[in-house]
Every structure is written in C-alpha cells, then in structure tokens.
PDB file of C-alpha atoms in Angstrom:
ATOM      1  CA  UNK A  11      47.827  29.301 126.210  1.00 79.00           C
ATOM      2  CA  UNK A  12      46.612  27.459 123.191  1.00 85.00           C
ATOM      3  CA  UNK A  13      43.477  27.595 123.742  1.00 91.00           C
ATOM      4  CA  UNK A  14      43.672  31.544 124.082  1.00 92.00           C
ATOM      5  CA  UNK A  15      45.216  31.387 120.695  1.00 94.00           C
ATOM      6  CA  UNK A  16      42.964  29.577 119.363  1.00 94.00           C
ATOM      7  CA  UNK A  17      40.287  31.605 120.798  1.00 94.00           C
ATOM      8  CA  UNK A  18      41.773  34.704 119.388  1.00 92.00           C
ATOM      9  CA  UNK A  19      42.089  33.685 116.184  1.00 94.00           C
ATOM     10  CA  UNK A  20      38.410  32.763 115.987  1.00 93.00           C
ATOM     11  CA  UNK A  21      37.366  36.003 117.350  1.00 94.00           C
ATOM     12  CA  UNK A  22      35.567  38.222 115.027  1.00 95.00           C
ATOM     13  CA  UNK A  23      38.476  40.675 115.265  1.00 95.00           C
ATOM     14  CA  UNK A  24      40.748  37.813 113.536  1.00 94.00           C
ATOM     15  CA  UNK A  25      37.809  37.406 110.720  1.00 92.00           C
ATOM     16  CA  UNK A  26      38.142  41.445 110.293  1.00 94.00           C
ATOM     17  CA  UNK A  27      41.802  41.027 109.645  1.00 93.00           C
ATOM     18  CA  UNK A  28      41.664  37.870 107.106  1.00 91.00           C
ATOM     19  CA  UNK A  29      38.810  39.490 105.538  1.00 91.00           C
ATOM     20  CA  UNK A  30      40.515  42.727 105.091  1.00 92.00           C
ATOM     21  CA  UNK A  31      42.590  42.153 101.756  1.00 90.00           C
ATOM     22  CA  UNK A  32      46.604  40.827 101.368  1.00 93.00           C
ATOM     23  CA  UNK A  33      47.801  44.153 102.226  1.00 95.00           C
ATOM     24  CA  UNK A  34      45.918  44.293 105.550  1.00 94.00           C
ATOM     25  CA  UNK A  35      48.891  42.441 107.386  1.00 95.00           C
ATOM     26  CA  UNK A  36      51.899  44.762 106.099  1.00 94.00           C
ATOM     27  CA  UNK A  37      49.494  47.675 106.873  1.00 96.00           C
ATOM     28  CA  UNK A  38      48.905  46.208 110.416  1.00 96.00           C
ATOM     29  CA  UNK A  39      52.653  45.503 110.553  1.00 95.00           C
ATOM     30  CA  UNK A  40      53.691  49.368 109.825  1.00 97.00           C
ATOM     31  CA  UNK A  41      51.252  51.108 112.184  1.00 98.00           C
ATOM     32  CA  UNK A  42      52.393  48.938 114.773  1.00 97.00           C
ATOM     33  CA  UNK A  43      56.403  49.921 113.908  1.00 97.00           C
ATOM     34  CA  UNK A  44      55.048  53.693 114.027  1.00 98.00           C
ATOM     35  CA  UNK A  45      53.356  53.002 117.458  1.00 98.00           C
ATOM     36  CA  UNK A  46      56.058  51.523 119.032  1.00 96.00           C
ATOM     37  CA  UNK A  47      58.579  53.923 117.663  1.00 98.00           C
ATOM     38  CA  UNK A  48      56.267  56.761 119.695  1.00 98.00           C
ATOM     39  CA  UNK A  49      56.728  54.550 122.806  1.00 98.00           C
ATOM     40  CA  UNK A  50      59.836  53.199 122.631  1.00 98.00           C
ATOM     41  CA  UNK A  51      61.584  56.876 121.481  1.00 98.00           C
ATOM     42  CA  UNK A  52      59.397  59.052 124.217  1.00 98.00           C
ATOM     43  CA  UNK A  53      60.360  56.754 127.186  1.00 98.00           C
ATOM     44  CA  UNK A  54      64.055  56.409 126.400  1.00 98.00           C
ATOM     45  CA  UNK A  55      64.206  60.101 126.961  1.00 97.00           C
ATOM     46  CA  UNK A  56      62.240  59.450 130.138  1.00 97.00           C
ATOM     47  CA  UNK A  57      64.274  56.333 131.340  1.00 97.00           C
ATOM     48  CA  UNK A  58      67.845  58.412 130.712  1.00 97.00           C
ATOM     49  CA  UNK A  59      66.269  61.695 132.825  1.00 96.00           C
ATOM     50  CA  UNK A  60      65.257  58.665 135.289  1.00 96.00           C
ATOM     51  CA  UNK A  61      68.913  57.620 135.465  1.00 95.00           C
ATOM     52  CA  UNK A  62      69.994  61.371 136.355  1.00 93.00           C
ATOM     53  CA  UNK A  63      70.868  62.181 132.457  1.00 94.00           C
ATOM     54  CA  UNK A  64      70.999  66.116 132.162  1.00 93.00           C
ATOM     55  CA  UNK A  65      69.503  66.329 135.687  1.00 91.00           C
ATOM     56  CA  UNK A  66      69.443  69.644 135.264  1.00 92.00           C
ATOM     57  CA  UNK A  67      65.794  69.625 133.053  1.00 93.00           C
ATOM     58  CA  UNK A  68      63.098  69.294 135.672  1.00 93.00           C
ATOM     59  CA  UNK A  69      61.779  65.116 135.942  1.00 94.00           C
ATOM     60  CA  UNK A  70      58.187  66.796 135.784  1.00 94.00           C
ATOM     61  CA  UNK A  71      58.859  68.430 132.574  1.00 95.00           C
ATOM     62  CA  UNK A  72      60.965  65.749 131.157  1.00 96.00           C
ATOM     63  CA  UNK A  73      57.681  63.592 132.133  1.00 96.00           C
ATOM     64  CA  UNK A  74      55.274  65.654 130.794  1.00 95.00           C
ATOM     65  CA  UNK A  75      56.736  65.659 127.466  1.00 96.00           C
ATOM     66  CA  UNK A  76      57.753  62.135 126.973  1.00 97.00           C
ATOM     67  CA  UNK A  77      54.541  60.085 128.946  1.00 97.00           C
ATOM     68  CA  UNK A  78      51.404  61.073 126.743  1.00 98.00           C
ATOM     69  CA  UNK A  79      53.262  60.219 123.322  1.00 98.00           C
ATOM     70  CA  UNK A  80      54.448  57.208 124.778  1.00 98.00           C
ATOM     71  CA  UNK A  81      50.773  56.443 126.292  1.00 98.00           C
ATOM     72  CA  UNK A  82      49.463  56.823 122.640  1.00 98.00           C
ATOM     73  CA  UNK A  83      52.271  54.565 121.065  1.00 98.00           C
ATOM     74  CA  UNK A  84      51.408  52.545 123.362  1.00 98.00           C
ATOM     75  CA  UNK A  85      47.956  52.311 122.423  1.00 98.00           C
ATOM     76  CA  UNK A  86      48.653  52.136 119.015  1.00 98.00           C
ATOM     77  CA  UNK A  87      50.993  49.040 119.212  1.00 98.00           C
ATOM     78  CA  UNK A  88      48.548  47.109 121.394  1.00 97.00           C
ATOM     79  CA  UNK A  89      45.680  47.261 119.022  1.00 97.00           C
ATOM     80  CA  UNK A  90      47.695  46.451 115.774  1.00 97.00           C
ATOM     81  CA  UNK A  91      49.669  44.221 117.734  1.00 96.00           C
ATOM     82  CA  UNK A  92      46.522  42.215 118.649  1.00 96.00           C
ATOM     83  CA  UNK A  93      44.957  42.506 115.517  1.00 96.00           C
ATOM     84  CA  UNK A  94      48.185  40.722 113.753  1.00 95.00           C
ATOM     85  CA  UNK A  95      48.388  38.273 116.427  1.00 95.00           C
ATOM     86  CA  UNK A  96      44.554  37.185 115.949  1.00 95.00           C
ATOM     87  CA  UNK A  97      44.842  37.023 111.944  1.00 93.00           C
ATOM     88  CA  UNK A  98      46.895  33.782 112.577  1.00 90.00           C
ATOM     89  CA  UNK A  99      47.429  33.033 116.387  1.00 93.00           C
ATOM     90  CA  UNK A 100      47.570  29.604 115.945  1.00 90.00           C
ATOM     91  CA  UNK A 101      50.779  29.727 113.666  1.00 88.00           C
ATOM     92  CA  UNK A 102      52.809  30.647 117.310  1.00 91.00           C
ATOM     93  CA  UNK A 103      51.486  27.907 119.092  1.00 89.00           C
ATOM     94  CA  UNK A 104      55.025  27.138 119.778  1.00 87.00           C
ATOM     95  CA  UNK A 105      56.393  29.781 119.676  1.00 91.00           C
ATOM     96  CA  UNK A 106      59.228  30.455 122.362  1.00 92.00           C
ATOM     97  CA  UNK A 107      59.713  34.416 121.648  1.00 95.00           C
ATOM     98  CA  UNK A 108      56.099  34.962 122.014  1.00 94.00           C
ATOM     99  CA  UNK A 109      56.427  33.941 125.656  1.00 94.00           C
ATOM    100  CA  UNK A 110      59.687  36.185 126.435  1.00 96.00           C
ATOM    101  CA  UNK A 111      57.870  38.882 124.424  1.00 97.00           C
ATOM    102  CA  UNK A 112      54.419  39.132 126.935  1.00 96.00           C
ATOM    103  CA  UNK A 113      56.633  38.281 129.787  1.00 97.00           C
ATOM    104  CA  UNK A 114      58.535  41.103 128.885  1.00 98.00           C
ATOM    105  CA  UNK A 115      55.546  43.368 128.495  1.00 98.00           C
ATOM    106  CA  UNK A 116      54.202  42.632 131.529  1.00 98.00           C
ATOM    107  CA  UNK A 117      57.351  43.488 133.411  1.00 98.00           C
ATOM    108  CA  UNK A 118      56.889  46.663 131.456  1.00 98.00           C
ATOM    109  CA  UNK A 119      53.908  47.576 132.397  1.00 98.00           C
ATOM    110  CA  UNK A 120      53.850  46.458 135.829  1.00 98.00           C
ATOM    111  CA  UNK A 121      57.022  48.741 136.133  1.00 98.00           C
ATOM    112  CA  UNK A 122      55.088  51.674 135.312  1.00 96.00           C
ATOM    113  CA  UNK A 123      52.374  50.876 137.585  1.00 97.00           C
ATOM    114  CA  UNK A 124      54.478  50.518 140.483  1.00 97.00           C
ATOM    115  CA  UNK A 125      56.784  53.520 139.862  1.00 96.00           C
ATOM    116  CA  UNK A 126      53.522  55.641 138.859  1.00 95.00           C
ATOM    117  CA  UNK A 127      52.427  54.565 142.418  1.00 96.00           C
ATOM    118  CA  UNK A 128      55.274  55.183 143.960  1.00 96.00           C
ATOM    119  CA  UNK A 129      56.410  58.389 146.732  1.00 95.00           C
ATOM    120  CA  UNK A 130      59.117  59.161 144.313  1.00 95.00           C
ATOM    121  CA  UNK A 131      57.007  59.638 141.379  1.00 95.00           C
ATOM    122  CA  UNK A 132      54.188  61.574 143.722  1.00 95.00           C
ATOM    123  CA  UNK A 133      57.338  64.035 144.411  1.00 94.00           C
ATOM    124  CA  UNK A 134      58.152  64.338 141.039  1.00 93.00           C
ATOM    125  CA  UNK A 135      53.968  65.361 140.052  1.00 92.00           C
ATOM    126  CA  UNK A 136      54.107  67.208 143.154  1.00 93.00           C
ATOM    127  CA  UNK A 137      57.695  69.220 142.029  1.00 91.00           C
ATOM    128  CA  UNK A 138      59.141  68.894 144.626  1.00 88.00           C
ATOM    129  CA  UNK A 139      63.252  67.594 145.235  1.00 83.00           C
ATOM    130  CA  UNK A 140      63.295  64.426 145.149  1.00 84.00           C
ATOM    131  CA  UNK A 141      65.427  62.657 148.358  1.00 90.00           C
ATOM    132  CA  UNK A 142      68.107  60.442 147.692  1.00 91.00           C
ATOM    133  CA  UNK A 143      66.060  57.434 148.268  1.00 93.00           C
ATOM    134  CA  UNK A 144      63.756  58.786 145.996  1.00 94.00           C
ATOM    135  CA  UNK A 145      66.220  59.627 143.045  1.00 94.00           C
ATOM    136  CA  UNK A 146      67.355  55.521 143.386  1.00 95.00           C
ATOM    137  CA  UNK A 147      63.553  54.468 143.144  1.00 96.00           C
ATOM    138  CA  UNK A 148      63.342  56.803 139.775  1.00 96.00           C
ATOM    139  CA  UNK A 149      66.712  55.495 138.400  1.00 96.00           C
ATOM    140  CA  UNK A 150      65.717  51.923 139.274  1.00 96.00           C
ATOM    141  CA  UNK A 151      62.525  52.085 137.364  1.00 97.00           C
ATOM    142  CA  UNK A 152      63.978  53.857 134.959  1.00 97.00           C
ATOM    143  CA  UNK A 153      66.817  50.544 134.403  1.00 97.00           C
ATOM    144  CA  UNK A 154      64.185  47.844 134.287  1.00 97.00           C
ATOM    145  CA  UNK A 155      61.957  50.368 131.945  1.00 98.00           C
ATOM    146  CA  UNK A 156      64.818  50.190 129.303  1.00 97.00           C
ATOM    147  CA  UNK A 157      65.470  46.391 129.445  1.00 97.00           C
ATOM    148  CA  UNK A 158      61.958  45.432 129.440  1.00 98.00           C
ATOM    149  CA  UNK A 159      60.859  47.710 126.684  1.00 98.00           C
ATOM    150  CA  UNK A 160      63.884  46.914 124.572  1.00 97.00           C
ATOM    151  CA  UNK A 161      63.084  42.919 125.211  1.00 97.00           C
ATOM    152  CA  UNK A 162      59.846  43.420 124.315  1.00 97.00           C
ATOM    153  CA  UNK A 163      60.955  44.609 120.868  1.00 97.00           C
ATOM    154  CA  UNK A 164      63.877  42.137 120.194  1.00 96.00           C
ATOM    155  CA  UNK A 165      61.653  39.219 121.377  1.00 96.00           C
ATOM    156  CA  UNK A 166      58.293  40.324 119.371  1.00 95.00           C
ATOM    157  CA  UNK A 167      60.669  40.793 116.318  1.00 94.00           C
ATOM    158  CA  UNK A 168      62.235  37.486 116.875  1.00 93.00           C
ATOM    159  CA  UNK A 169      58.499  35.882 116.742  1.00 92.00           C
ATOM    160  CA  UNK A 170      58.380  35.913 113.015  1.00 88.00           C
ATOM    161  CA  UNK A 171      61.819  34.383 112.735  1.00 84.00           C
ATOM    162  CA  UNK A 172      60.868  31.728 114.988  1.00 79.00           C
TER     163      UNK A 172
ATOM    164  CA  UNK B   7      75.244  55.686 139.810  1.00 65.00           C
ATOM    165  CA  UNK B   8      74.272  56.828 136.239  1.00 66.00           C
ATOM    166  CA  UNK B   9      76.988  55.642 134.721  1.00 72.00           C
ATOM    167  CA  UNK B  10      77.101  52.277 136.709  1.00 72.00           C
ATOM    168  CA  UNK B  11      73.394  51.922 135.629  1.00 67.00           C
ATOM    169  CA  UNK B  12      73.626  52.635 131.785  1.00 69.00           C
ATOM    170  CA  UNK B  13      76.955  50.612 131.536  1.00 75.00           C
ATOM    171  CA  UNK B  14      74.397  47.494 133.061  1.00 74.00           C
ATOM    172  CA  UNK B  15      71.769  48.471 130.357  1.00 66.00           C
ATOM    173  CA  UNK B  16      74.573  48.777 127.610  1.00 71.00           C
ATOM    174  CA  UNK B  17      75.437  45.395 128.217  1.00 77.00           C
ATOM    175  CA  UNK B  18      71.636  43.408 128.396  1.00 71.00           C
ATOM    176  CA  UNK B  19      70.840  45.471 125.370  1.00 69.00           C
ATOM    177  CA  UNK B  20      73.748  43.887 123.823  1.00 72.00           C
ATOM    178  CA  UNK B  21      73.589  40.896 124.832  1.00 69.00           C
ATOM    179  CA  UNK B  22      69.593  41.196 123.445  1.00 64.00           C
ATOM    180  CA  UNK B  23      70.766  42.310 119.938  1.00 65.00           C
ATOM    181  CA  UNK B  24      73.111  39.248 119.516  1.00 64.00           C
ATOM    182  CA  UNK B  25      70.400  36.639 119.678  1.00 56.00           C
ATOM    183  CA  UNK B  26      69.499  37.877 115.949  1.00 50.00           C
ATOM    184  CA  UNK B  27      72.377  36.197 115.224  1.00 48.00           C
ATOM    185  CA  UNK B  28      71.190  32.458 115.437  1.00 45.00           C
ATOM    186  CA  UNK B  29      67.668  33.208 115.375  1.00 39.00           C
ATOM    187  CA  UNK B  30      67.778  33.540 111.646  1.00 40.00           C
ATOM    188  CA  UNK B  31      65.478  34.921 108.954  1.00 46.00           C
ATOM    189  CA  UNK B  32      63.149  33.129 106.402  1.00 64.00           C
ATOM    190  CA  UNK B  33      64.233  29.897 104.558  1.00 70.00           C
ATOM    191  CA  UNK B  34      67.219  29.109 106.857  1.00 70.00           C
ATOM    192  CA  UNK B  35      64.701  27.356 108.620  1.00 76.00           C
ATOM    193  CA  UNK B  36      64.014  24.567 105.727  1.00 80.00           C
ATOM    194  CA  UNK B  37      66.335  22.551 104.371  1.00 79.00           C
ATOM    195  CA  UNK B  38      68.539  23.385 101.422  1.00 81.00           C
ATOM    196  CA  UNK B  39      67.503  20.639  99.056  1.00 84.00           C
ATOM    197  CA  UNK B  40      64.899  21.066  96.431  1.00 87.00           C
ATOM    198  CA  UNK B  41      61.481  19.098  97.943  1.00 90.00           C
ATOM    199  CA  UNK B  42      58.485  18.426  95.541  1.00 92.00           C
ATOM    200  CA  UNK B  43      55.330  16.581  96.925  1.00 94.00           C
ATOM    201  CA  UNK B  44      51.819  15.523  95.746  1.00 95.00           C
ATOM    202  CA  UNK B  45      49.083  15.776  97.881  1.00 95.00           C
ATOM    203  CA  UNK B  46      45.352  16.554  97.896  1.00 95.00           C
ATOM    204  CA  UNK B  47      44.669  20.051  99.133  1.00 96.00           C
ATOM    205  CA  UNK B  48      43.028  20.028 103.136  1.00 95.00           C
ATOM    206  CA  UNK B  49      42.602  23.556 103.282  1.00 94.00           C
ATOM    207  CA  UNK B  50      42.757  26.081 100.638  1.00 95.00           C
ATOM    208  CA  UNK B  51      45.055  29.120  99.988  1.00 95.00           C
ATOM    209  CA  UNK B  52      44.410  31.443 102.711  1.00 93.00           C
ATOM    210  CA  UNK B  53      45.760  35.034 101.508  1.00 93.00           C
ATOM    211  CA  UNK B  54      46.098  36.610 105.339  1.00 91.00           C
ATOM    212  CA  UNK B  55      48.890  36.708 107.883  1.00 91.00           C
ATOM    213  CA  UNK B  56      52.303  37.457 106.915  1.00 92.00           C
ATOM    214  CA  UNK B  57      52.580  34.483 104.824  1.00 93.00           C
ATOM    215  CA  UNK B  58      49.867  32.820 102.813  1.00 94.00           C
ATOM    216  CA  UNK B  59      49.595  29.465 103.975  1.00 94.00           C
ATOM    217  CA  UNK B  60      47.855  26.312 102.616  1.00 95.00           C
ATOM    218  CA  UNK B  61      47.357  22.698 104.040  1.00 96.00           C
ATOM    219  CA  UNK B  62      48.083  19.654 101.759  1.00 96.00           C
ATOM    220  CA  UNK B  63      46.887  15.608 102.537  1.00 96.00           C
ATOM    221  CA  UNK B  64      49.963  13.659 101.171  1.00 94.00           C
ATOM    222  CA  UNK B  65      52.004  10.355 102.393  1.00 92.00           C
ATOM    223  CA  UNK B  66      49.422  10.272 105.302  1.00 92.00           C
ATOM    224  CA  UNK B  67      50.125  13.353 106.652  1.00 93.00           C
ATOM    225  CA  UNK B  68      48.681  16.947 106.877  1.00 95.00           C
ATOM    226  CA  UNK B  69      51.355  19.396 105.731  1.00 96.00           C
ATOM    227  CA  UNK B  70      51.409  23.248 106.154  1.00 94.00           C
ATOM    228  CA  UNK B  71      52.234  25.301 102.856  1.00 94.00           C
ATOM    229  CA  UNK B  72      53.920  28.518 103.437  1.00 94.00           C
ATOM    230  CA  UNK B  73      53.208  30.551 100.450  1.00 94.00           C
ATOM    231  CA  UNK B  74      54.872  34.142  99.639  1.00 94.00           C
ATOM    232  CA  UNK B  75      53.058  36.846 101.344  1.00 94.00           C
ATOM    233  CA  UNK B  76      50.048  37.663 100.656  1.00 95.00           C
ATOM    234  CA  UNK B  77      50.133  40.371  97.702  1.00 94.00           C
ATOM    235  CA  UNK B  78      52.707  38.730  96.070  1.00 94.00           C
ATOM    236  CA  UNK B  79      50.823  34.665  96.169  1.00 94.00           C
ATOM    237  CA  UNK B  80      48.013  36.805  94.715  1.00 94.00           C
ATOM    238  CA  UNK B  81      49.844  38.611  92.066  1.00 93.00           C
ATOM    239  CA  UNK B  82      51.263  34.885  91.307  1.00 94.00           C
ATOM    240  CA  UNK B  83      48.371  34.372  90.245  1.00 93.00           C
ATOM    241  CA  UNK B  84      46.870  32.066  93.281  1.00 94.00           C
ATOM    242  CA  UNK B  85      43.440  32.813  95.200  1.00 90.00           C
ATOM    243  CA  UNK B  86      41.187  31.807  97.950  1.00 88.00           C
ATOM    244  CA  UNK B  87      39.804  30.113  95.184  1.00 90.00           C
ATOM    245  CA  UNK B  88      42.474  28.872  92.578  1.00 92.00           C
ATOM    246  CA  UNK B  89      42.716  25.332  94.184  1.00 93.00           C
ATOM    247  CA  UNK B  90      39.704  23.957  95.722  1.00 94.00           C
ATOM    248  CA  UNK B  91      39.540  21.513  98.538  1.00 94.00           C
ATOM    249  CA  UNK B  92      40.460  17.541  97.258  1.00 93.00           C
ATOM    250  CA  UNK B  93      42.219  18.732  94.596  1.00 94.00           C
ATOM    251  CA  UNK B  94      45.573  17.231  94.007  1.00 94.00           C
ATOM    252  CA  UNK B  95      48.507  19.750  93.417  1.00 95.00           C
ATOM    253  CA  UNK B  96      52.072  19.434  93.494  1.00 95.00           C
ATOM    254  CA  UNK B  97      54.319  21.535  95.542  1.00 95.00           C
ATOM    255  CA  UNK B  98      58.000  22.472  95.083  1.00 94.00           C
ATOM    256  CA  UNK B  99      60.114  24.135  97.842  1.00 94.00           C
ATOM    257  CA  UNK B 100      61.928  23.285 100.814  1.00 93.00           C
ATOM    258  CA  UNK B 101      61.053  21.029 103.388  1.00 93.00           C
ATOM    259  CA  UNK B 102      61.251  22.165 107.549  1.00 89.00           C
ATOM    260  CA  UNK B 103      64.533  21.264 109.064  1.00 88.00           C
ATOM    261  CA  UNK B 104      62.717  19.787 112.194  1.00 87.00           C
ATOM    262  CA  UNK B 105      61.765  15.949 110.329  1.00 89.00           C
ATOM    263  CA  UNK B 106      58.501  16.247 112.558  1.00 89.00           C
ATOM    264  CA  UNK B 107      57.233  19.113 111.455  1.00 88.00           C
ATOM    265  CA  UNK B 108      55.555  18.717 108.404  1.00 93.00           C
ATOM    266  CA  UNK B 109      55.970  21.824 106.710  1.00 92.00           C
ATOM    267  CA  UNK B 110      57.379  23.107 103.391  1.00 93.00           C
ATOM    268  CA  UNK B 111      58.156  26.731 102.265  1.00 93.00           C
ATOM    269  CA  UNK B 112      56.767  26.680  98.622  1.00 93.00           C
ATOM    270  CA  UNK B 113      58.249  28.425  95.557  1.00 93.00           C
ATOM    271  CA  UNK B 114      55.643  27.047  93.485  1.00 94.00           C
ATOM    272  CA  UNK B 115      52.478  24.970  93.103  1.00 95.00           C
ATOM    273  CA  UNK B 116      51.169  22.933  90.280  1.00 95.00           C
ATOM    274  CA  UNK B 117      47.556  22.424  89.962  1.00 94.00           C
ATOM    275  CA  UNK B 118      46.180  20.776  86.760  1.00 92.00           C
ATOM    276  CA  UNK B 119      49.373  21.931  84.628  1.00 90.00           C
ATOM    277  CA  UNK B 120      48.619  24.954  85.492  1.00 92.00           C
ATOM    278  CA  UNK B 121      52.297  26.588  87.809  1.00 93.00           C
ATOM    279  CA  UNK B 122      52.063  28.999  90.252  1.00 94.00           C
ATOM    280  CA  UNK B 123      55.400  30.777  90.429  1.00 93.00           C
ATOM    281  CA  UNK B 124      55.160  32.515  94.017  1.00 90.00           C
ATOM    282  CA  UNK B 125      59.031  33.192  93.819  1.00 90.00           C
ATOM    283  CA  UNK B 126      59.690  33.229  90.309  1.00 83.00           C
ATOM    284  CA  UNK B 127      63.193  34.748  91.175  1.00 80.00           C
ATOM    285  CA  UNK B 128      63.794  31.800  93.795  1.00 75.00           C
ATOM    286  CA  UNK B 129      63.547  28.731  91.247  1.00 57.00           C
TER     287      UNK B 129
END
C-alpha cells in the first residue's frame, strides 16, 4: 500500500500536478466536487426507482436518464481524484479513511457490475415486468448502491481531516 | 419493502454523517500551545497539495511543516525558493497532538529576520 503511494506520487502524473501552479490543487479539488455531484445526484434517482420509488416511471427510462451522467461523473471524479491523490500520496500513508474510502468504492463498483450482469437488470434493458424475485435483486442493489456511494463520500471527505 | 429498505439506508447514512463529529477539521489536530523551533531546512517549501509543506532538521529529528495552502504561503510571501536547503529558520505554530509525530502546523517562519506571516490573522 505504501509502496503504491509512493509509486504514485513519483509518477509523472504527480510531477504534472506539483508543477501545475498553487491553484492547481483547489482546481483539482472543485472538478472533482462537480464530478461526483453528477454521480452521486444521477444514481440517487436511480437507487430510489430501484427501491420501487414512483414505480410507476418505467426502470428503463428512469435508467436511461440517470446512468450516462452518472458514468461521466464518474469519470470525472476518478481522474481528478487520482490526480490529487498523486500530488502528495505519501502524506496518507496512514491514513485510516483512505482505506474505508477505496473499500467503499470498490463495493460500489462491484455492485454495479454484478447488478448490470444480473437477469433483473437484462429484464429491465429488455422492458419487460420485472418478477418479484427480480424487483428484490433491483431494490437490493439499489440499498448497497446508496450506502456505498454515500461512504465513499463521507470517508474521502474525512481523508483530509485525518 | 421500500419503506423497510430506505428506513435501513436513513439510518447508515446517519450514522455516516455523525463521524464528522470527532473527526475534526484543521488545527484541532495540534496542540493548543504556542510551539517555536529552530532547525535547518531538509526539504524546501513545496507549494502543491492542499497544504504547502516543508521539512525542518532540528533536536535530531526530521519534522514536517504544514504551511497555509498553497496560494496563500505564496502570497505570504514564501517560494520554492525563499529558503534554501541547510538554511536555519525558525518556525512558530502548533505542535501535532500525537508526541511521535513530529509535525507542526506553522503560522509563520523566520528566515534571516526576514517573517513569513502565512496566517497573519492566526498570530
């Protein structure tokens, strides 16, 4: 782990950053609150529609609003969120929220995978009714979406405090 | 089911926004006594990051510098270059809570009686 941080903040992209002027950080720092606002306000609309809030909007339509703004926050956060990291990656060497924050992530991510790959989710790009079973697979990704995004924030904010 | 669900969320999300509570912000960290120390600088200012940071040789022992960030440690008046490496400042601030951490977040640095006020409003 400290090693990686190490290795990250000798990577050229951590030399960009230092080299880029004392208002590169802040401008880092806002980007990445803009990306994960995209994210983080697209797929709470998702994860409440995933829970059965105002079931009566189609989940495909709910989806295909919410998922490509949240793909693009998502994007957004991760490459200003690694080139913070790597202007100083050292300075969390110890960091405990750092840990809680990638765990979280990962969770995340792995959610999405897994529900992406799911039957429910093929019925719901396929439009057709979802089953019962189905509807508890959506609502259950749709729970551990909303924690793990919303510990991903707390925990990355918590990093500075740290 | 819904409800059941969000009631479970309400309450991790809450339980989430408490931490903030202990996990608190900026110089609660450091001590609340004035700390001055003369050292010979290790590394000098770096002006990146969300603090700029310096390292200091002094009572055997390498010692971070938090500066202010980095706009305002420049408009203070300090650069990459402003102390050079060996050179023996004084810093004033407060020290880390933790005694092994050697670490001290600065309000100002003295170099050659020259001061660098990087939170004029602090001291």
């Amino acid at each position: 782990m400290n090693a990686l941080l190490g290795a990250l903040q000798d990577s050229p992209l951590g030399e960009l950053v230092r080299g880029a002027g004392v208002w590169s950080y802040g401008i880092l720092n806002a980007v990445h609150v803009i990306g994960l606002a995209a994210l983080f306000g697209a797929i709470v609309v998702l994860d409440l529609r995933l829970l059965g809030w105002r079931a009566a909007r189609p989940l495909h339509e709910v989806a295909a609003g919410t998922v490509p703004i949240a793909a693009i926050g998502l994007a957004v956060a991760a490459v200003t969120g690694l080139a913070m990291l790597s202007s100083n990656a050292r300075d969390y060497v110890r960091n405990p929220f750092l840990l809680v924050k990638f765990a979280a992530l990962a969770v995340g991510l792995l959610n999405l995978l897994l529900l992406h790959r799911s039957r429910a989710w093929r019925a719901v790009r396929e439009r057709r009714d979802a089953s019962s079973g189905d509807r508890r697979r959506l609502a259950m990704g749709g729970a551990l979406s909303l924690v793990a995004w919303i510990a991903t924030i707390v925990a990355g904010r918590l990093m500075g405090y740290a | 089911m819904f409800r059941k669900i969000l009631c479970a969320v309400l309450a991790a999300a809450a339980v989430l926004l408490a931490v903030p509570a202990f996990a608190h912000h900026g110089w609660a960290g450091n001590d609340d006594k004035e700390f001055e120390l003369t050292g010979t600088v290790e590394q000098p200012v770096s002006l990146s990051g969300p603090h700029a940071t310096m390292k200091i040789r002094a009572e055997g022992e390498v010692w971070d510098i938090t500066l202010a960030p980095p706009p305002r440690t420049q408009a203070a008046g300090l650069k990459a270059d402003s102390l050079p490496k060996g050179a023996t400042v004084t810093v004033h601030g407060h020290r880390n809570k933790d005694p092994k951490r050697f670490e001290i977040k600065t309000e100002r640095v003295t170099y050659e009686g020259k001061v660098f006020d990087v939170y004029p409003d602090r001291s």
